[in-house]
GROMACS .gro file of C-alpha atoms in nm:
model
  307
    1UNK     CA    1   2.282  -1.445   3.920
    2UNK     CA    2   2.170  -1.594   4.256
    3UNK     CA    3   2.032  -1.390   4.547
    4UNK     CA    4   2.197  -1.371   4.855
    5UNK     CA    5   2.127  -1.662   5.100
    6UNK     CA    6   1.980  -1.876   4.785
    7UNK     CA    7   1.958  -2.257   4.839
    8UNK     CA    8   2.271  -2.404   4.630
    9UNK     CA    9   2.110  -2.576   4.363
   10UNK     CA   10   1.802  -2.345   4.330
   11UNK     CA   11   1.722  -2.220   3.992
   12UNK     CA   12   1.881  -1.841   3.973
   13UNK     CA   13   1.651  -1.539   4.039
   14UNK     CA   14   1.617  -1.311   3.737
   15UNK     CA   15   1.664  -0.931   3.832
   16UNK     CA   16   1.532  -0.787   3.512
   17UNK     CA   17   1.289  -0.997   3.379
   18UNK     CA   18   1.067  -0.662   3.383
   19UNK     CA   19   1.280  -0.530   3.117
   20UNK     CA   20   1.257  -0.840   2.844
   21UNK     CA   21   0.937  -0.664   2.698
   22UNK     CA   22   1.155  -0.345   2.669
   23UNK     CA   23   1.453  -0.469   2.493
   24UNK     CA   24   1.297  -0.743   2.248
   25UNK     CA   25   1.081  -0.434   2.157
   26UNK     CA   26   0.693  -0.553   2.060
   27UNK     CA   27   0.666  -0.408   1.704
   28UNK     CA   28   0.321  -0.382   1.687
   29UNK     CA   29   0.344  -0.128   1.999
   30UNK     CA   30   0.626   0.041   1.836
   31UNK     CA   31   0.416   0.126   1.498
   32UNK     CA   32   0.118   0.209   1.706
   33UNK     CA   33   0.274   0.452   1.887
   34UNK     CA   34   0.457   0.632   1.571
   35UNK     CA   35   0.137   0.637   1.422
   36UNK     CA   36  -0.028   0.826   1.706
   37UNK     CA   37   0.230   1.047   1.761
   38UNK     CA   38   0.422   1.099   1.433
   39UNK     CA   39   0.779   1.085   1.600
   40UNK     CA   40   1.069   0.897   1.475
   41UNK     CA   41   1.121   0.569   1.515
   42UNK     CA   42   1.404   0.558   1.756
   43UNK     CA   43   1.199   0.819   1.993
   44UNK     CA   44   0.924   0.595   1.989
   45UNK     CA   45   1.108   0.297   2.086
   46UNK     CA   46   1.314   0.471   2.371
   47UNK     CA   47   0.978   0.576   2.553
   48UNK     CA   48   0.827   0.253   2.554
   49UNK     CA   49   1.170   0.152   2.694
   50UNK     CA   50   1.183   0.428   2.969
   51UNK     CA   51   0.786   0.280   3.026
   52UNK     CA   52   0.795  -0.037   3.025
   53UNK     CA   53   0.664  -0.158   2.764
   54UNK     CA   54   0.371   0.036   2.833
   55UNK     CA   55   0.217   0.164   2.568
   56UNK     CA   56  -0.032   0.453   2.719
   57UNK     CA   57   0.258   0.532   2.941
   58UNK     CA   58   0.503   0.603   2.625
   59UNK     CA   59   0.280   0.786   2.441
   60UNK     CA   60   0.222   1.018   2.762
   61UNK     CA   61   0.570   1.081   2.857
   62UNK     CA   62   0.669   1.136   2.463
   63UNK     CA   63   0.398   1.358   2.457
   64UNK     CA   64   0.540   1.571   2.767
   65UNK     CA   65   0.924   1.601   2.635
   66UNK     CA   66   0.715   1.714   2.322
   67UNK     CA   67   0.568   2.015   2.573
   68UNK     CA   68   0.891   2.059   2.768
   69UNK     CA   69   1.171   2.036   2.514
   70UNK     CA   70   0.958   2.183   2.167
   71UNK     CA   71   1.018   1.957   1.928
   72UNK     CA   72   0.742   1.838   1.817
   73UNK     CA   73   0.361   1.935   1.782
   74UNK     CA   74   0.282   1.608   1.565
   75UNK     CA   75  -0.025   1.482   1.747
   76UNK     CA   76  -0.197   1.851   1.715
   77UNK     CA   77  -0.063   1.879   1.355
   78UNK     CA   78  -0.238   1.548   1.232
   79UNK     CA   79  -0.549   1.662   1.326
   80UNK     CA   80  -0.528   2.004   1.085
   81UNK     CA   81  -0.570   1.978   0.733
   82UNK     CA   82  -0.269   2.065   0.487
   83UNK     CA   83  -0.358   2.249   0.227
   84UNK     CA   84  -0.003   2.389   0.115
   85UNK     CA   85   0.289   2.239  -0.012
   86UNK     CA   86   0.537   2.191  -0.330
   87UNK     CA   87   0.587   1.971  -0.589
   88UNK     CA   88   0.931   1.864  -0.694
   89UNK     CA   89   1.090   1.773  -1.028
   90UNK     CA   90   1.372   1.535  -1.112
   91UNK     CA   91   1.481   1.467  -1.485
   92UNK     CA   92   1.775   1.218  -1.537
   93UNK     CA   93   1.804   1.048  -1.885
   94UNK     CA   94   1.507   0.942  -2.010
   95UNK     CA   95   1.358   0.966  -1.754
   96UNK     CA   96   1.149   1.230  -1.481
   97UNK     CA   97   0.991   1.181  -1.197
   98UNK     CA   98   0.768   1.471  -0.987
   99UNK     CA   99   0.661   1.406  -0.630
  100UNK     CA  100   0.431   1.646  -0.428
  101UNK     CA  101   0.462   1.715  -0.007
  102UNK     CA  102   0.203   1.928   0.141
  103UNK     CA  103   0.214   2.112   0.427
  104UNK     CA  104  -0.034   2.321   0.609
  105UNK     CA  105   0.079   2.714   0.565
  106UNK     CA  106   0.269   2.855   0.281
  107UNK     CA  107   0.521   2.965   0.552
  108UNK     CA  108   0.604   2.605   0.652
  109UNK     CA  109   0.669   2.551   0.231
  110UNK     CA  110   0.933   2.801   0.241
  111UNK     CA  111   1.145   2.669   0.466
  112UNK     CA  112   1.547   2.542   0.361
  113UNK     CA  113   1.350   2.193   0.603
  114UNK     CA  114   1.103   2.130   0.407
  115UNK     CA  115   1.247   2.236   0.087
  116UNK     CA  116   1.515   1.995   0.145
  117UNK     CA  117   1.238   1.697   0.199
  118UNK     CA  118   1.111   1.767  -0.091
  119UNK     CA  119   1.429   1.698  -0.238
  120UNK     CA  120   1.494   1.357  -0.065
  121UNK     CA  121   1.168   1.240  -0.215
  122UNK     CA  122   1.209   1.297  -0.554
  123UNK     CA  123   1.557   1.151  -0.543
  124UNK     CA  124   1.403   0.831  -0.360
  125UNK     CA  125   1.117   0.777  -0.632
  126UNK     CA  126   1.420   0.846  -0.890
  127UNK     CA  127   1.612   0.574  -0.742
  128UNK     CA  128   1.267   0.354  -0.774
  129UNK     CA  129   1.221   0.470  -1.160
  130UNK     CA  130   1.586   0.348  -1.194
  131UNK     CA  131   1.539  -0.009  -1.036
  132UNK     CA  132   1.187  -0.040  -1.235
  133UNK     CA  133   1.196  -0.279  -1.530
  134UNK     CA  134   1.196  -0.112  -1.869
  135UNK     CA  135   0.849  -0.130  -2.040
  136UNK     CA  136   0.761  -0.262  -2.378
  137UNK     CA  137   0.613   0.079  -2.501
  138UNK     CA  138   0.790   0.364  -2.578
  139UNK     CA  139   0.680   0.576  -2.298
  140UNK     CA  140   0.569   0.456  -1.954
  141UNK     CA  141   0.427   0.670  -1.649
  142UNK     CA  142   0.361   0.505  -1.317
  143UNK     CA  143   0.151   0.674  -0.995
  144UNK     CA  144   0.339   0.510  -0.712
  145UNK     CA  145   0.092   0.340  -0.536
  146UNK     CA  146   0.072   0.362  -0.132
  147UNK     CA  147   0.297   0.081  -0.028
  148UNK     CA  148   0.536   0.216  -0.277
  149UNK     CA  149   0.510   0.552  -0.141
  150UNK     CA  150   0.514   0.441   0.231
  151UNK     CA  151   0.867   0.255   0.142
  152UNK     CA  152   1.069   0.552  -0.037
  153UNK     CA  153   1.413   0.637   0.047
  154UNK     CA  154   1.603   0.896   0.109
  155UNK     CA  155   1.762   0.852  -0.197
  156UNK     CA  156   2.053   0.580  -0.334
  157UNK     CA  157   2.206   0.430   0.031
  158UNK     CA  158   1.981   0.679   0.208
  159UNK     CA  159   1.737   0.580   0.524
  160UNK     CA  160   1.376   0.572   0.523
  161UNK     CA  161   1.159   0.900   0.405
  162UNK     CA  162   0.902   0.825   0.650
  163UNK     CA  163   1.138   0.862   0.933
  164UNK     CA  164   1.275   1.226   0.778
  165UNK     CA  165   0.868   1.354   0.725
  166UNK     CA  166   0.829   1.236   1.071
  167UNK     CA  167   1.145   1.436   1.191
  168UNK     CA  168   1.020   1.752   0.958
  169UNK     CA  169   0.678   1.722   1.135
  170UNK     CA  170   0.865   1.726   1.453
  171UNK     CA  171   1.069   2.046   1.372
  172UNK     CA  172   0.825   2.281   1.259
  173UNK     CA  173   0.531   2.134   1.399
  174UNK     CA  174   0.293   2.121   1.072
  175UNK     CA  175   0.168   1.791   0.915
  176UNK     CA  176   0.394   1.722   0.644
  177UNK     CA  177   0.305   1.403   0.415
  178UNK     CA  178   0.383   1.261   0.087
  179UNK     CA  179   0.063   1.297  -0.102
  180UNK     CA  180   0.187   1.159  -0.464
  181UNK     CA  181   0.453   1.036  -0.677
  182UNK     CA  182   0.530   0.986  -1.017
  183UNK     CA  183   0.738   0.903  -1.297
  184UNK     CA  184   0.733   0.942  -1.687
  185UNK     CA  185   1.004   0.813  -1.900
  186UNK     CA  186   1.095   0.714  -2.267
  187UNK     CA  187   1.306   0.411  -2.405
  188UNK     CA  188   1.651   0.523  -2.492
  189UNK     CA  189   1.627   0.672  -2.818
  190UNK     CA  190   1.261   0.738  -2.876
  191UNK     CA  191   1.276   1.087  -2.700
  192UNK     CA  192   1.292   1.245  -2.419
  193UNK     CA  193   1.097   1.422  -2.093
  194UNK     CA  194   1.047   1.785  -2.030
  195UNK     CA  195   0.958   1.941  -1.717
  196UNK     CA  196   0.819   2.292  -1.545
  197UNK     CA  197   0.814   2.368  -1.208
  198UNK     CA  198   0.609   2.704  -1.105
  199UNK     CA  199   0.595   2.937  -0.858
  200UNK     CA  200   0.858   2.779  -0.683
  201UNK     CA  201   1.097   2.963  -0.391
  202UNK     CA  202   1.434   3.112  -0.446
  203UNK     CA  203   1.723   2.850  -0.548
  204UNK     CA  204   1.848   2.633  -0.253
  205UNK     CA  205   2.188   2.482  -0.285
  206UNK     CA  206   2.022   2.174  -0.071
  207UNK     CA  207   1.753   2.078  -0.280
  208UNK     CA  208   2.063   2.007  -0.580
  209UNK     CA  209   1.924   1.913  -0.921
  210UNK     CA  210   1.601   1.891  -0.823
  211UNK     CA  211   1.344   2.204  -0.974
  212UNK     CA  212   1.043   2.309  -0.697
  213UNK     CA  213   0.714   2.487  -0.747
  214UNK     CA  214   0.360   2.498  -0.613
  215UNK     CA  215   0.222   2.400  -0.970
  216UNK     CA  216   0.457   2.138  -1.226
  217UNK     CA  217   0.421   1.948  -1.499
  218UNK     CA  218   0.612   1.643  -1.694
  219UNK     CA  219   0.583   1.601  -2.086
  220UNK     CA  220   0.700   1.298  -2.286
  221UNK     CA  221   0.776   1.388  -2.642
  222UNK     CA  222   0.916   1.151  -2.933
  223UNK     CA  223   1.210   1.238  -3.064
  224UNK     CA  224   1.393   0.946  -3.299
  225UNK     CA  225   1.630   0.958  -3.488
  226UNK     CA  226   1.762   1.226  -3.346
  227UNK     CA  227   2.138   1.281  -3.172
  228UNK     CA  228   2.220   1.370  -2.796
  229UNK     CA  229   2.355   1.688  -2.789
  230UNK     CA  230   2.297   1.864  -3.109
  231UNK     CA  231   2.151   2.197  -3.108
  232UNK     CA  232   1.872   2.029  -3.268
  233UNK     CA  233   1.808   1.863  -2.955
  234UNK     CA  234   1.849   2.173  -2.746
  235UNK     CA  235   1.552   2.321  -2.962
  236UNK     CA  236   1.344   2.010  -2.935
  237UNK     CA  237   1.376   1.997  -2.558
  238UNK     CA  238   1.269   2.379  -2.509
  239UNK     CA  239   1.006   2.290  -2.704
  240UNK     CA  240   0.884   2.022  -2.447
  241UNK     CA  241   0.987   2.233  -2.147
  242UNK     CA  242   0.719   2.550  -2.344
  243UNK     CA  243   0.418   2.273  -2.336
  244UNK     CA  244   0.530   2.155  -1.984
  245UNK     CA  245   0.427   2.498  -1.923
  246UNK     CA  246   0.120   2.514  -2.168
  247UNK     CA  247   0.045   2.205  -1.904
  248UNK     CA  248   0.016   2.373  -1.598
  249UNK     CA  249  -0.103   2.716  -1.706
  250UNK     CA  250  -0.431   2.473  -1.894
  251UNK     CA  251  -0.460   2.200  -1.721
  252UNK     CA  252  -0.563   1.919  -2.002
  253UNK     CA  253  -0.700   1.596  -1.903
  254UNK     CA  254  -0.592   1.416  -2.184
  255UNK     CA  255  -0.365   1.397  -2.488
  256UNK     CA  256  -0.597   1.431  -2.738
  257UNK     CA  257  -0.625   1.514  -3.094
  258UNK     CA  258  -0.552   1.828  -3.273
  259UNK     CA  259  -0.939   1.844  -3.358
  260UNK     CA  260  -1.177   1.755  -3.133
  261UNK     CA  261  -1.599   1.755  -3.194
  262UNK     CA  262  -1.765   1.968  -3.039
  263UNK     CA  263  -1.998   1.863  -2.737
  264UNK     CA  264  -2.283   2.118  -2.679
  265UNK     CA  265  -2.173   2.341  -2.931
  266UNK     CA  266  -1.894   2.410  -2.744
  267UNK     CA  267  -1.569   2.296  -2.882
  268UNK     CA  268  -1.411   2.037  -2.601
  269UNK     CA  269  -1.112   2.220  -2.446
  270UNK     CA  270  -0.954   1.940  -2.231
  271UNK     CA  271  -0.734   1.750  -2.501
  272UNK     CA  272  -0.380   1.891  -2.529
  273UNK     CA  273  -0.362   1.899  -2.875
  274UNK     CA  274  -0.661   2.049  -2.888
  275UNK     CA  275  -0.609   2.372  -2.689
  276UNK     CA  276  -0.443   2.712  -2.830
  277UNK     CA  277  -0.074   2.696  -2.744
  278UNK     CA  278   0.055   2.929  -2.467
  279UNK     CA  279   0.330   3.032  -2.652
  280UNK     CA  280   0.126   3.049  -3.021
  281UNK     CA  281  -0.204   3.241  -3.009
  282UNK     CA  282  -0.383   3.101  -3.264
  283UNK     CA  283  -0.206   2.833  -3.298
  284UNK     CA  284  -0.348   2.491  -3.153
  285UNK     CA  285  -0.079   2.279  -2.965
  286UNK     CA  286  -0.101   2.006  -3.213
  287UNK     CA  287  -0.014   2.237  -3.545
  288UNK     CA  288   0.297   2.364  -3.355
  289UNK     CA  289   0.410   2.024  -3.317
  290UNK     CA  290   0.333   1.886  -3.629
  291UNK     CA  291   0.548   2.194  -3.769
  292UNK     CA  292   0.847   2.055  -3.951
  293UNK     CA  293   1.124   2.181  -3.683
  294UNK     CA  294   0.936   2.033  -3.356
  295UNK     CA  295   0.915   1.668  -3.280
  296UNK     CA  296   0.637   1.497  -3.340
  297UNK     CA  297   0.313   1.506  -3.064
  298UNK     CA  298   0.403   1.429  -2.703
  299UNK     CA  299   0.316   1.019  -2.658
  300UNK     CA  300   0.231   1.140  -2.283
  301UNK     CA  301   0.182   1.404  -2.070
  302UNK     CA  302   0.134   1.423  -1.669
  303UNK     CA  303   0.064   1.703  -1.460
  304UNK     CA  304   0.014   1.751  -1.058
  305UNK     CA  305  -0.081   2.027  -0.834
  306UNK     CA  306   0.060   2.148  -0.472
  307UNK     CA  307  -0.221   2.327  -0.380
   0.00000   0.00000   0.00000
C-alpha cells in the first residue's frame, strides 16, 4: 500500500509493521508466559497478540480477564503445595500402566474434571507403552522420565495433556500436575498384570476403563503355559489382583525371597515374598504362590501413592 500523496516510485509505507512480532509469534515469549501463568496455549498467545508482543503487558492483561471473567487462579495455585490427588490404572493385554495427578484438596480430587484428567493420562502413557519396543526379558517396567511425561497425550489422536492440566488448573483453580507415570508389562504368553486401585470415588462413566484410587498398585505374575480365557486363568488373575492389594495395604520395597535373614534380630519385612499375605494369616506371600494352583512368584511388582 502507498500513502496518500506518496512520490510515484517511492518504496510503499507499511501500516502494520507493529504487528509482525504479533503474528510470527516469538516462541520463547509464548512458553515463558504459559509457564508463569499456567494458561493454555492459545490464551497465552492471544494476549501477547492483543499486547504487542509485549511480554509484561500479556501476562498483566491475562492476569486481569483471570480476575474479571474467573477462570483461572493458576498463578496463586502454583505457589501452594498439592498434597492430594489420585492415581489411575489402565490394564490392556499384557500390559498396565498407573499414572498419579495431584491436586491440592481432596475436594478438587473428587471432581467428574479432574477425574476425567486422570483418565486422559493414563490412556496417553498407554498409548506410549503401546508404541514402546518390546523388551528382551519377560517383564519390563519403565518410570516415564520428565520429557516423556511433559510430551503425553491425550490419548490415541488426542492433543497435548499439558494443555488439558493447564485448562483443569484454570477451571477449578488448584495446581494440578502430573507427578509420575508408569508401566509394567509381560511378553505375550509369559503372564500377565494385575492391578488395585483404593479408596477411589464413585464410578464415572468418563473416566471409561480406567480404575482410580488415592493408593494403587501393579503386579506382574508368570503365568506360561497357560490359555486365555480358561477359568484357570480367571483364578490366576484374582490371585494377582489379591497381592496387588497385599501391595498397597504393605508397602514392600522389593520382590524378595520367601525367607529373608534377619537384620537386628528383627526379621526384614520389606521383601514381598517375605511378608504374611493379606489374604493368608500365617501364610507368607511366597508359600501361597508356590502352592500348586497359583502361578509361580510375581517377576515384578510396582506400587505408587496419591497422597
Amino acid at each position: 500500500m502507498q500513502r496518500a500523496g506518496a512520490k510515484r516510485g517511492a518504496l510503499p509505507a507499511r501500516f502494520f509493521r507493529a504487528a509482525a512480532p504479533v503474528l510470527a509469534a516469538d516462541k520463547e515469549s509464548l512458553l515463558q508466559l504459559r509457564r508463569r501463568t499456567g494458561l493454555p496455549i492459545l490464551q497465552c498467545r492471544d494476549a501477547l497478540q492483543r499486547c504487542g508482543g509485549d511480554l509484561t503487558q500479556a501476562e498483566a492483561w491475562l492476569l486481569e480477564q483471570a480476575r474479571r471473567q474467573g477462570w483461572s487462579s493458576a498463578p496463586v495455585a502454583r505457589e501452594r503445595p498439592a498434597r492430594e490427588g489420585l492415581v489411575g490404572l489402565l490394564r490392556e493385554g499384557p500390559a498396565a500402566v498407573m499414572v498419579e495427578l495431584s491436586c491440592e484438596t481432596d475436594f478438587v480430587a473428587r471432581t467428574t474434571e479432574f477425574q476425567r484428567v486422570v483418565a486422559q493420562a493414563a490412556l496417553g502413557a498407554m498409548e506410549l507403552c503401546r508404541r514402546a519396543p518390546p523388551a528382551a526379558r519377560a517383564c519390563s517396567q519403565h518410570f516415564l522420565q520428565p520429557e516423556e511425561l511433559a510430551e503425553l497425550q491425550t490419548g490415541p489422536g488426542g492433543g497435548p495433556l499439558s494443555e488439558e492440566l493447564a485448562l483443569a488448573q484454570g477451571r477449578l483453580g488448584e495446581a494440578v500436575s502430573l507427578r509420575r507415570a508408569a508401566w509394567l508389562r509381560v511378553r505375550p504368553g509369559a503372564g500377565f498384570v494385575s492391578g488395585y486401585a483404593h479408596g477411589g470415588p464413585a464410578a464415572d462413566p468418563g473416566s471409561g476403563p480406567v480404575a482410580l484410587g488415592t493408593l494403587g498398585a501393579l503386579v506382574a505374575c508368570g503365568a506360561r503355559g497357560v490359555a486365555r480365557g480358561g477359568a484357570r486363568v480367571a483364578a490366576l488373575e484374582a490371585l494377582g489382583r489379591q497381592v496387588a492389594q497385599h501391595v498397597v495395604g504393605f508397602a514392600p520395597r522389593r520382590v524378595g525371597r520367601a525367607r529373608e535373614r534377619r537384620r537386628g534380630g528383627e526379621e526384614e519385612e520389606e521383601a514381598l515374598l517375605a511378608q504374611e499375605f493379606l489374604h493368608a494369616p500365617g501364610r507368607r506371600v511366597g508359600r501361597v504362590l508356590r502352592a500348586p494352583t497359583p502361578p509361580p512368584p510375581p517377576v515384578s511388582a510396582g506400587v505408587t501413592r496419591g497422597r
